[in-house]
Amino acid sequence: RKEDEILTQYSSPIIDQVRPINILEIGSGSSVKTERLLHACNTVDCFPTYSAFDISGDALLSAKTRLDKKFPWLEMSLLLGDYEAGFTHLPRVAGVNLVLFLGSTIGNLSRDSALIQLRALHGYMSSRDYLLLGYDRVKDERVLNAAYNDQEGLTAAFNLNMLRVLNNRLKGNFVVDGFEHSAVYDRDKQQIVMQLVAKSNQKIKLEKLSADFEMHVDEVIQTEISRKFTIETMDDLLSEANFNVVQTFSSTDNYFSLALATCA
C-alpha cells in the first residue's frame, strides 16, 4: 500500500523524466501497481511498450487481459522465467528502458545475493536506462513486529502455506498444524527473520526428492528474511552494484521508498 501511495503521487514526474521507450518489470506478478505508471504515460503523452517478466504464466496472462482493456495503446510482451537465473536471456528493446523491481523483493535477498542480482541487472542495462527499485525502510521495531505477527494471522497463514506447497509439489507429509509461525526483528542485521517452529516431533518424507529426516520439538525451518533499509544503506548497496541514485521517493511516513537510479 505504501509503494502504491508513492506511485500514485510520483508516477507522472518519473515517466516525464525518464521518457522510456519500454518498461521492463522484474517479477511483475499481477502488474496492479504498474497501472499507476501506465496511467502516467497517458498524462505526459509517452507511450512505451511493456515487458512483463514473471515466473507465473497465469499471472502474466491475467495481467495482459486486464491491461489490454484499460490501455488500448499498450503493446505488452510476456516473459516467463525466474530472474535468479540472470538476465542475459532477456530480449532488449532499443532506446531508453525503465526497469522496475518493485515490492521490496530486494529485501528477501541476503546482501551478497542482492549484489549478484543487481550487478547482473546492471550488466543487462545500457547507460541510458533507469532502474526504479522499491524497498522497505527501517522503522520502529514495534511496527515491524506487529506487521509480521498481525492479529488476523495473515502472515502466519502465508508462512505455514509453504509446508502445504512442499506437501503438494514434493509429495511431502508435513503436519502443518504441528508447526507455528515465528517472525522476529533482528536489530543488528536490520531484518525480519521468519521461521516455522516445530510443536511436535515429526518424521518427514519428501517422496519426489527421495528424502526423509526427523524434526524435533522447537527445531525451526527458516522460510524467509525481509531486510529493511535506510536511504543511506540502499544508496550504498546500489553504488556497490554500480548504480547512481538520481532521486528517492518516499511515502509520507517514510515507511517505504523508491529509488530511481541510472547505470554508473
mmCIF file of C-alpha atoms in Angstrom:
data_model
loop_
_atom_site.group_PDB
_atom_site.id
_atom_site.type_symbol
_atom_site.label_atom_id
_atom_site.label_comp_id
_atom_site.label_asym_id
_atom_site.label_seq_id
_atom_site.Cartn_x
_atom_site.Cartn_y
_atom_site.Cartn_z
ATOM 1 C CA ARG A 1 0.000 0.000 0.000
ATOM 2 C CA LYS A 2 2.874 2.381 0.783
ATOM 3 C CA GLU A 3 4.538 1.680 -2.550
ATOM 4 C CA ASP A 4 1.222 2.244 -4.315
ATOM 5 C CA GLU A 5 0.896 5.554 -2.467
ATOM 6 C CA ILE A 6 4.309 6.649 -3.775
ATOM 7 C CA LEU A 7 3.496 5.577 -7.328
ATOM 8 C CA THR A 8 0.160 7.380 -7.200
ATOM 9 C CA GLN A 9 1.938 10.613 -6.262
ATOM 10 C CA TYR A 10 5.128 10.408 -8.317
ATOM 11 C CA SER A 11 4.456 8.286 -11.427
ATOM 12 C CA SER A 12 3.927 11.290 -13.692
ATOM 13 C CA PRO A 13 7.213 13.052 -12.829
ATOM 14 C CA ILE A 14 9.069 9.723 -13.053
ATOM 15 C CA ILE A 15 7.710 8.923 -16.508
ATOM 16 C CA ASP A 16 8.222 12.516 -17.638
ATOM 17 C CA GLN A 17 11.867 12.420 -16.512
ATOM 18 C CA VAL A 18 12.699 9.014 -17.987
ATOM 19 C CA ARG A 19 10.514 9.093 -21.153
ATOM 20 C CA PRO A 20 11.016 5.341 -21.671
ATOM 21 C CA ILE A 21 10.649 3.505 -24.939
ATOM 22 C CA ASN A 22 9.986 0.330 -22.947
ATOM 23 C CA ILE A 23 9.113 -0.567 -19.355
ATOM 24 C CA LEU A 24 10.574 -3.878 -18.188
ATOM 25 C CA GLU A 25 9.239 -5.197 -14.889
ATOM 26 C CA ILE A 26 11.165 -7.870 -12.990
ATOM 27 C CA GLY A 27 8.745 -10.088 -11.058
ATOM 28 C CA SER A 28 5.709 -8.318 -12.494
ATOM 29 C CA GLY A 29 3.080 -10.536 -10.828
ATOM 30 C CA SER A 30 -0.382 -9.027 -11.266
ATOM 31 C CA SER A 31 1.044 -5.715 -12.614
ATOM 32 C CA VAL A 32 -1.524 -3.827 -10.498
ATOM 33 C CA LYS A 33 0.883 -1.162 -9.243
ATOM 34 C CA THR A 34 2.326 -0.829 -12.746
ATOM 35 C CA GLU A 35 -1.016 0.645 -13.779
ATOM 36 C CA ARG A 36 -0.042 3.823 -11.905
ATOM 37 C CA LEU A 37 2.895 4.281 -14.266
ATOM 38 C CA LEU A 38 0.826 3.418 -17.329
ATOM 39 C CA HIS A 39 -1.822 5.978 -16.367
ATOM 40 C CA ALA A 40 1.015 8.486 -16.013
ATOM 41 C CA CYS A 41 2.094 7.634 -19.563
ATOM 42 C CA ASN A 42 -1.321 8.854 -20.725
ATOM 43 C CA THR A 43 -0.875 12.057 -18.725
ATOM 44 C CA VAL A 44 2.568 13.003 -20.077
ATOM 45 C CA ASP A 45 1.952 11.727 -23.620
ATOM 46 C CA CYS A 46 4.579 8.977 -23.523
ATOM 47 C CA PHE A 47 3.566 5.556 -24.822
ATOM 48 C CA PRO A 48 6.184 2.848 -24.156
ATOM 49 C CA THR A 49 5.875 -0.865 -24.663
ATOM 50 C CA TYR A 50 5.677 -3.034 -21.535
ATOM 51 C CA SER A 51 7.720 -6.200 -20.973
ATOM 52 C CA ALA A 52 6.371 -8.185 -18.006
ATOM 53 C CA PHE A 53 8.763 -10.809 -16.612
ATOM 54 C CA ASP A 54 7.449 -13.288 -14.053
ATOM 55 C CA ILE A 55 7.641 -16.931 -13.001
ATOM 56 C CA SER A 56 3.835 -17.384 -13.188
ATOM 57 C CA GLY A 57 2.310 -17.814 -16.619
ATOM 58 C CA ASP A 58 -1.196 -17.453 -15.186
ATOM 59 C CA ALA A 59 -0.319 -14.103 -13.604
ATOM 60 C CA LEU A 60 1.160 -12.835 -16.871
ATOM 61 C CA LEU A 61 -1.892 -13.827 -18.933
ATOM 62 C CA SER A 62 -4.304 -12.357 -16.396
ATOM 63 C CA ALA A 63 -2.378 -9.075 -16.318
ATOM 64 C CA LYS A 64 -2.321 -8.843 -20.109
ATOM 65 C CA THR A 65 -6.080 -9.407 -20.356
ATOM 66 C CA ARG A 66 -6.747 -6.630 -17.844
ATOM 67 C CA LEU A 67 -4.209 -4.132 -19.207
ATOM 68 C CA ASP A 68 -5.285 -4.636 -22.841
ATOM 69 C CA LYS A 69 -8.749 -3.410 -21.866
ATOM 70 C CA LYS A 70 -7.509 -0.425 -19.861
ATOM 71 C CA PHE A 71 -4.756 0.752 -22.210
ATOM 72 C CA PRO A 72 -5.657 0.099 -25.872
ATOM 73 C CA TRP A 73 -2.371 1.670 -26.992
ATOM 74 C CA LEU A 74 -0.221 -0.692 -24.925
ATOM 75 C CA GLU A 75 1.955 -3.294 -26.646
ATOM 76 C CA MET A 76 2.777 -5.875 -23.975
ATOM 77 C CA SER A 77 5.346 -8.690 -24.115
ATOM 78 C CA LEU A 78 5.117 -11.632 -21.720
ATOM 79 C CA LEU A 79 8.408 -13.087 -20.479
ATOM 80 C CA LEU A 80 8.166 -16.301 -18.480
ATOM 81 C CA GLY A 81 11.088 -17.224 -16.248
ATOM 82 C CA ASP A 82 12.979 -16.902 -12.967
ATOM 83 C CA TYR A 83 15.082 -13.745 -12.626
ATOM 84 C CA GLU A 84 17.504 -15.568 -10.316
ATOM 85 C CA ALA A 85 18.732 -17.334 -13.461
ATOM 86 C CA GLY A 86 20.065 -13.985 -14.634
ATOM 87 C CA PHE A 87 19.075 -11.552 -17.362
ATOM 88 C CA THR A 88 21.307 -12.417 -20.313
ATOM 89 C CA HIS A 89 18.487 -14.350 -21.973
ATOM 90 C CA LEU A 90 16.044 -11.423 -21.819
ATOM 91 C CA PRO A 91 15.383 -9.572 -25.096
ATOM 92 C CA ARG A 92 16.377 -5.894 -25.156
ATOM 93 C CA VAL A 93 14.353 -3.065 -26.609
ATOM 94 C CA ALA A 94 16.463 -0.372 -28.283
ATOM 95 C CA GLY A 95 16.243 3.028 -26.618
ATOM 96 C CA VAL A 96 15.618 4.083 -23.028
ATOM 97 C CA ASN A 97 14.270 1.310 -20.796
ATOM 98 C CA LEU A 98 12.734 1.827 -17.368
ATOM 99 C CA VAL A 99 13.398 -1.339 -15.338
ATOM 100 C CA LEU A 100 11.017 -1.904 -12.421
ATOM 101 C CA PHE A 101 11.984 -4.008 -9.411
ATOM 102 C CA LEU A 102 9.136 -3.287 -7.020
ATOM 103 C CA GLY A 103 7.573 -4.729 -3.884
ATOM 104 C CA SER A 104 10.747 -4.750 -1.773
ATOM 105 C CA THR A 105 11.721 -8.067 -3.335
ATOM 106 C CA ILE A 106 15.318 -6.939 -2.894
ATOM 107 C CA GLY A 107 14.779 -7.290 0.863
ATOM 108 C CA ASN A 108 14.228 -11.035 0.581
ATOM 109 C CA LEU A 109 17.809 -11.491 -0.600
ATOM 110 C CA SER A 110 20.941 -11.533 1.525
ATOM 111 C CA ARG A 111 23.345 -8.682 0.845
ATOM 112 C CA ASP A 112 25.588 -10.936 -1.263
ATOM 113 C CA SER A 113 22.643 -12.285 -3.259
ATOM 114 C CA ALA A 114 21.237 -8.793 -3.713
ATOM 115 C CA LEU A 115 24.570 -7.597 -5.095
ATOM 116 C CA ILE A 116 24.710 -10.521 -7.510
ATOM 117 C CA GLN A 117 21.215 -9.739 -8.799
ATOM 118 C CA LEU A 118 21.800 -6.004 -9.060
ATOM 119 C CA ARG A 119 25.135 -6.450 -10.828
ATOM 120 C CA ALA A 120 23.548 -8.905 -13.243
ATOM 121 C CA LEU A 121 20.813 -6.366 -13.900
ATOM 122 C CA HIS A 122 23.438 -3.647 -14.388
ATOM 123 C CA GLY A 123 25.144 -5.870 -16.954
ATOM 124 C CA TYR A 124 21.871 -6.190 -18.857
ATOM 125 C CA MET A 125 21.049 -2.473 -18.819
ATOM 126 C CA SER A 126 22.545 0.255 -21.000
ATOM 127 C CA SER A 127 23.895 3.600 -19.810
ATOM 128 C CA ARG A 128 20.648 5.246 -20.974
ATOM 129 C CA ASP A 129 18.369 3.017 -18.888
ATOM 130 C CA TYR A 130 16.835 3.705 -15.488
ATOM 131 C CA LEU A 131 16.097 1.387 -12.557
ATOM 132 C CA LEU A 132 13.139 2.017 -10.238
ATOM 133 C CA LEU A 133 13.679 -0.077 -7.108
ATOM 134 C CA GLY A 134 11.230 -0.431 -4.216
ATOM 135 C CA TYR A 135 12.476 -1.066 -0.681
ATOM 136 C CA ASP A 136 11.095 -1.259 2.837
ATOM 137 C CA ARG A 137 12.568 1.187 5.345
ATOM 138 C CA VAL A 138 13.963 0.672 8.828
ATOM 139 C CA LYS A 139 11.281 1.713 11.295
ATOM 140 C CA ASP A 140 10.091 1.244 14.875
ATOM 141 C CA GLU A 141 10.571 -2.375 15.936
ATOM 142 C CA ARG A 142 7.067 -2.459 17.379
ATOM 143 C CA VAL A 143 5.624 -1.566 13.988
ATOM 144 C CA LEU A 144 7.675 -4.260 12.246
ATOM 145 C CA ASN A 145 6.924 -6.998 14.762
ATOM 146 C CA ALA A 146 3.217 -6.149 14.688
ATOM 147 C CA ALA A 147 3.184 -6.248 10.878
ATOM 148 C CA TYR A 148 4.718 -9.725 10.705
ATOM 149 C CA ASN A 149 2.644 -11.044 13.608
ATOM 150 C CA ASP A 150 -0.673 -9.472 12.615
ATOM 151 C CA GLN A 151 -3.739 -10.193 14.709
ATOM 152 C CA GLU A 152 -5.640 -11.547 11.704
ATOM 153 C CA GLY A 153 -2.975 -14.227 11.286
ATOM 154 C CA LEU A 154 -2.458 -13.465 7.593
ATOM 155 C CA THR A 155 1.341 -13.601 7.726
ATOM 156 C CA ALA A 156 1.205 -16.796 9.766
ATOM 157 C CA ALA A 157 -1.109 -18.380 7.186
ATOM 158 C CA PHE A 158 1.215 -17.268 4.391
ATOM 159 C CA ASN A 159 4.209 -18.752 6.199
ATOM 160 C CA LEU A 160 2.535 -22.073 7.036
ATOM 161 C CA ASN A 161 1.293 -22.400 3.472
ATOM 162 C CA MET A 162 4.881 -23.128 2.432
ATOM 163 C CA LEU A 163 4.528 -26.540 4.072
ATOM 164 C CA ARG A 164 1.359 -27.216 2.062
ATOM 165 C CA VAL A 165 3.224 -26.303 -1.110
ATOM 166 C CA LEU A 166 6.039 -28.718 -0.208
ATOM 167 C CA ASN A 167 3.497 -31.433 0.522
ATOM 168 C CA ASN A 168 1.723 -30.871 -2.793
ATOM 169 C CA ARG A 169 4.743 -30.438 -5.040
ATOM 170 C CA LEU A 170 7.183 -32.872 -3.467
ATOM 171 C CA LYS A 171 4.705 -35.416 -2.062
ATOM 172 C CA GLY A 172 5.628 -34.474 1.484
ATOM 173 C CA ASN A 173 3.944 -35.353 4.756
ATOM 174 C CA PHE A 174 4.498 -32.248 6.875
ATOM 175 C CA VAL A 175 1.790 -31.988 9.527
ATOM 176 C CA VAL A 176 1.040 -28.302 9.060
ATOM 177 C CA ASP A 177 -0.753 -27.958 12.388
ATOM 178 C CA GLY A 178 2.410 -29.279 14.029
ATOM 179 C CA PHE A 179 4.230 -26.002 13.314
ATOM 180 C CA GLU A 180 3.763 -22.429 14.414
ATOM 181 C CA HIS A 181 4.718 -19.155 12.791
ATOM 182 C CA SER A 182 7.526 -17.025 14.209
ATOM 183 C CA ALA A 183 8.739 -13.621 12.981
ATOM 184 C CA VAL A 184 11.299 -11.586 14.915
ATOM 185 C CA TYR A 185 13.171 -8.402 14.019
ATOM 186 C CA ASP A 186 16.964 -8.662 14.221
ATOM 187 C CA ARG A 187 18.052 -5.115 15.059
ATOM 188 C CA ASP A 188 21.738 -5.694 14.296
ATOM 189 C CA LYS A 189 21.077 -7.117 10.824
ATOM 190 C CA GLN A 190 18.061 -4.844 10.252
ATOM 191 C CA GLN A 191 15.917 -7.699 9.046
ATOM 192 C CA ILE A 192 12.856 -9.722 9.950
ATOM 193 C CA VAL A 193 13.578 -13.448 10.227
ATOM 194 C CA MET A 194 10.572 -15.664 9.530
ATOM 195 C CA GLN A 195 10.584 -19.245 10.752
ATOM 196 C CA LEU A 196 8.335 -22.227 11.275
ATOM 197 C CA VAL A 197 8.811 -23.793 14.687
ATOM 198 C CA ALA A 198 8.020 -27.488 15.253
ATOM 199 C CA LYS A 199 5.492 -28.038 18.030
ATOM 200 C CA SER A 200 5.941 -31.816 17.946
ATOM 201 C CA ASN A 201 8.365 -34.487 16.757
ATOM 202 C CA GLN A 202 7.811 -35.439 13.131
ATOM 203 C CA LYS A 203 9.283 -37.859 10.633
ATOM 204 C CA ILE A 204 9.277 -36.036 7.336
ATOM 205 C CA LYS A 205 9.317 -37.635 3.892
ATOM 206 C CA LEU A 206 9.617 -35.827 0.581
ATOM 207 C CA GLU A 207 8.991 -38.606 -1.897
ATOM 208 C CA LYS A 208 9.929 -36.698 -5.053
ATOM 209 C CA LEU A 209 13.347 -35.953 -3.553
ATOM 210 C CA SER A 210 13.731 -39.446 -2.076
ATOM 211 C CA ALA A 211 14.491 -37.628 1.176
ATOM 212 C CA ASP A 212 13.479 -38.273 4.752
ATOM 213 C CA PHE A 213 14.508 -36.675 8.024
ATOM 214 C CA GLU A 214 13.305 -36.036 11.544
ATOM 215 C CA MET A 215 12.288 -32.779 13.166
ATOM 216 C CA HIS A 216 12.068 -32.358 16.924
ATOM 217 C CA VAL A 217 10.140 -30.000 19.142
ATOM 218 C CA ASP A 218 11.388 -26.379 18.871
ATOM 219 C CA GLU A 219 13.514 -27.061 15.794
ATOM 220 C CA VAL A 220 12.991 -24.402 13.145
ATOM 221 C CA ILE A 221 12.769 -24.018 9.398
ATOM 222 C CA GLN A 222 13.846 -20.541 8.289
ATOM 223 C CA THR A 223 11.471 -19.608 5.498
ATOM 224 C CA GLU A 224 12.325 -16.005 4.724
ATOM 225 C CA ILE A 225 14.291 -12.913 5.570
ATOM 226 C CA SER A 226 12.922 -9.434 4.958
ATOM 227 C CA ARG A 227 15.671 -6.839 5.098
ATOM 228 C CA LYS A 228 14.946 -3.214 5.922
ATOM 229 C CA PHE A 229 16.972 -0.272 4.643
ATOM 230 C CA THR A 230 17.717 3.334 5.351
ATOM 231 C CA ILE A 231 18.123 5.618 2.360
ATOM 232 C CA GLU A 232 21.866 5.583 3.058
ATOM 233 C CA THR A 233 22.221 1.784 3.197
ATOM 234 C CA MET A 234 20.226 1.391 -0.037
ATOM 235 C CA ASP A 235 22.268 4.095 -1.763
ATOM 236 C CA ASP A 236 25.423 2.252 -0.661
ATOM 237 C CA LEU A 237 24.104 -1.077 -1.954
ATOM 238 C CA LEU A 238 23.200 0.397 -5.330
ATOM 239 C CA SER A 239 26.523 2.209 -5.547
ATOM 240 C CA GLU A 240 28.365 -1.055 -4.895
ATOM 241 C CA ALA A 241 26.393 -2.565 -7.790
ATOM 242 C CA ASN A 242 27.486 0.383 -9.994
ATOM 243 C CA PHE A 243 24.237 2.343 -9.975
ATOM 244 C CA ASN A 244 23.839 6.079 -9.323
ATOM 245 C CA VAL A 245 20.726 7.091 -7.396
ATOM 246 C CA VAL A 246 19.148 10.052 -9.178
ATOM 247 C CA GLN A 247 16.245 10.576 -6.782
ATOM 248 C CA THR A 248 14.497 8.863 -3.872
ATOM 249 C CA PHE A 249 10.724 8.991 -3.457
ATOM 250 C CA SER A 250 9.250 8.115 -0.059
ATOM 251 C CA SER A 251 5.837 7.599 1.493
ATOM 252 C CA THR A 252 4.632 10.375 3.782
ATOM 253 C CA ASP A 253 5.517 8.324 6.883
ATOM 254 C CA ASN A 254 8.906 7.229 5.467
ATOM 255 C CA TYR A 255 7.912 3.563 5.808
ATOM 256 C CA PHE A 256 8.762 2.773 2.165
ATOM 257 C CA SER A 257 10.839 4.263 -0.631
ATOM 258 C CA LEU A 258 11.504 4.031 -4.347
ATOM 259 C CA ALA A 259 14.999 4.684 -5.679
ATOM 260 C CA LEU A 260 15.362 5.923 -9.246
ATOM 261 C CA ALA A 261 18.858 5.094 -10.457
ATOM 262 C CA THR A 262 20.998 5.050 -13.572
ATOM 263 C CA CYS A 263 23.948 2.839 -14.501
ATOM 264 C CA ALA A 264 27.263 4.277 -13.339
#
